[in-house]
Amino acid sequence: MRLEVGIIVVVGIFVSISLGLIISNPDATPKSVSFAKYSDELYQINQLSNKYYVMEDMQKFEESKKQMQEILREIFYDYLELEISNVELIEGQYPFRDSSAWVEKFDLDPDSVCNFEKQIPLHMQLITQTENYERFAKKYSHYNLTLSILDERSYMSNVHYGLIAENDKNQSASTYFHIDSCNNERTDKELLFLSCFDENTHYRYATFNYDDIVSSYSNSHFCKAELDPWRQSVYEYGQKLTEERRAFEMEHMMNIENHEEQLEVFAEMNKQGDLGNIVWSIVHGKFDDQKTQDMIKQYEKQHGSLPDELLELIENRNEN
């Protein structure tokens, strides 16, 4: 009898201590509990969205979509500790379709495409473990942030998570993460990615170049890679090429009168596109890469010599 009383007392003390810990910190929900809770909610909301979408009940569909956006904001804060201003679920990308639809549409292996809505909390945890996320969050956590989720399961079974930061000066910075929907592993080959855009100056730069991205994160600009003088001159040349191609398209695409003219216009556009690929590869610091050198050889074989202005830039690099 004394033994039983002793056990009851010990158990009672343990329960009291446990309850005391819970009461003293009522908001401390174990991640395993919140993971299961979020997974179930994500699944249920997506099911409702699918149901209303098929029924063409757009009012209820929009309501369920807002529910999904709210819970994604909540998950993002719990797992990534960032306040998200907006969750972008693009038409045609949401509701998240059953994997069987992708298998049928693209004739994929059924084992290569999986449903992912229940795994989103896990994906968030994986994202927080990346250097790409840590650096982006460190610089942009105090700005307006948008989360976008794109269903890319037709390509490598990927789920695309994009983060966009914006300030009040019409400038933006963005990065992304890809997670395999079946094995829940990150599929990005590069450590970092950053895209910068300034609507006022039309500055645009997207790169995987590690040093360029680190320089952008560490300098005083909202989002701008500080290139060395030679690559900066190639960048400016590339900007000029982009404008020339845009002007060419506007001038000729709407005035094609016959098949022969169409072939000529497309041939010129392909030439400009091939040149642009070479230039931007150089801008990203890959002039000496075999792939860039092969692109140059292919251009010369198909279109002739590189433009004199680019050849002069390359010569300047060799002189420096």
PDB file of C-alpha atoms in Angstrom, residues 3 12 37 87 140 146-147 217 233 237 241 250-251 271 303:
ATOM      1  CA  LEU A   3       4.470   1.588  -2.416  1.00  0.00           C
ATOM      2  CA  GLY A  12       1.344  13.592  -9.072  1.00  0.00           C
ATOM      3  CA  LYS A  37      -1.879  20.440 -37.222  1.00  0.00           C
ATOM      4  CA  VAL A  87       1.078  35.167 -50.240  1.00  0.00           C
ATOM      5  CA  TYR A 140      15.338  41.944 -46.059  1.00  0.00           C
ATOM      6  CA  THR A 146       5.829  38.231 -50.612  1.00  0.00           C
ATOM      7  CA  LEU A 147       5.816  34.441 -50.646  1.00  0.00           C
ATOM      8  CA  TYR A 217      24.003  41.629 -49.429  1.00  0.00           C
ATOM      9  CA  SER A 233      31.348  47.646 -69.025  1.00  0.00           C
ATOM     10  CA  TYR A 237      26.930  46.604 -73.379  1.00  0.00           C
ATOM     11  CA  LEU A 241      21.840  44.849 -76.719  1.00  0.00           C
ATOM     12  CA  MET A 250       8.644  46.156 -82.019  1.00  0.00           C
ATOM     13  CA  GLU A 251       9.631  47.384 -85.462  1.00  0.00           C
ATOM     14  CA  LYS A 271      21.352  35.778 -83.653  1.00  0.00           C
ATOM     15  CA  HIS A 303      26.654  33.887 -87.497  1.00  0.00           C
TER      16      HIS A 303
END
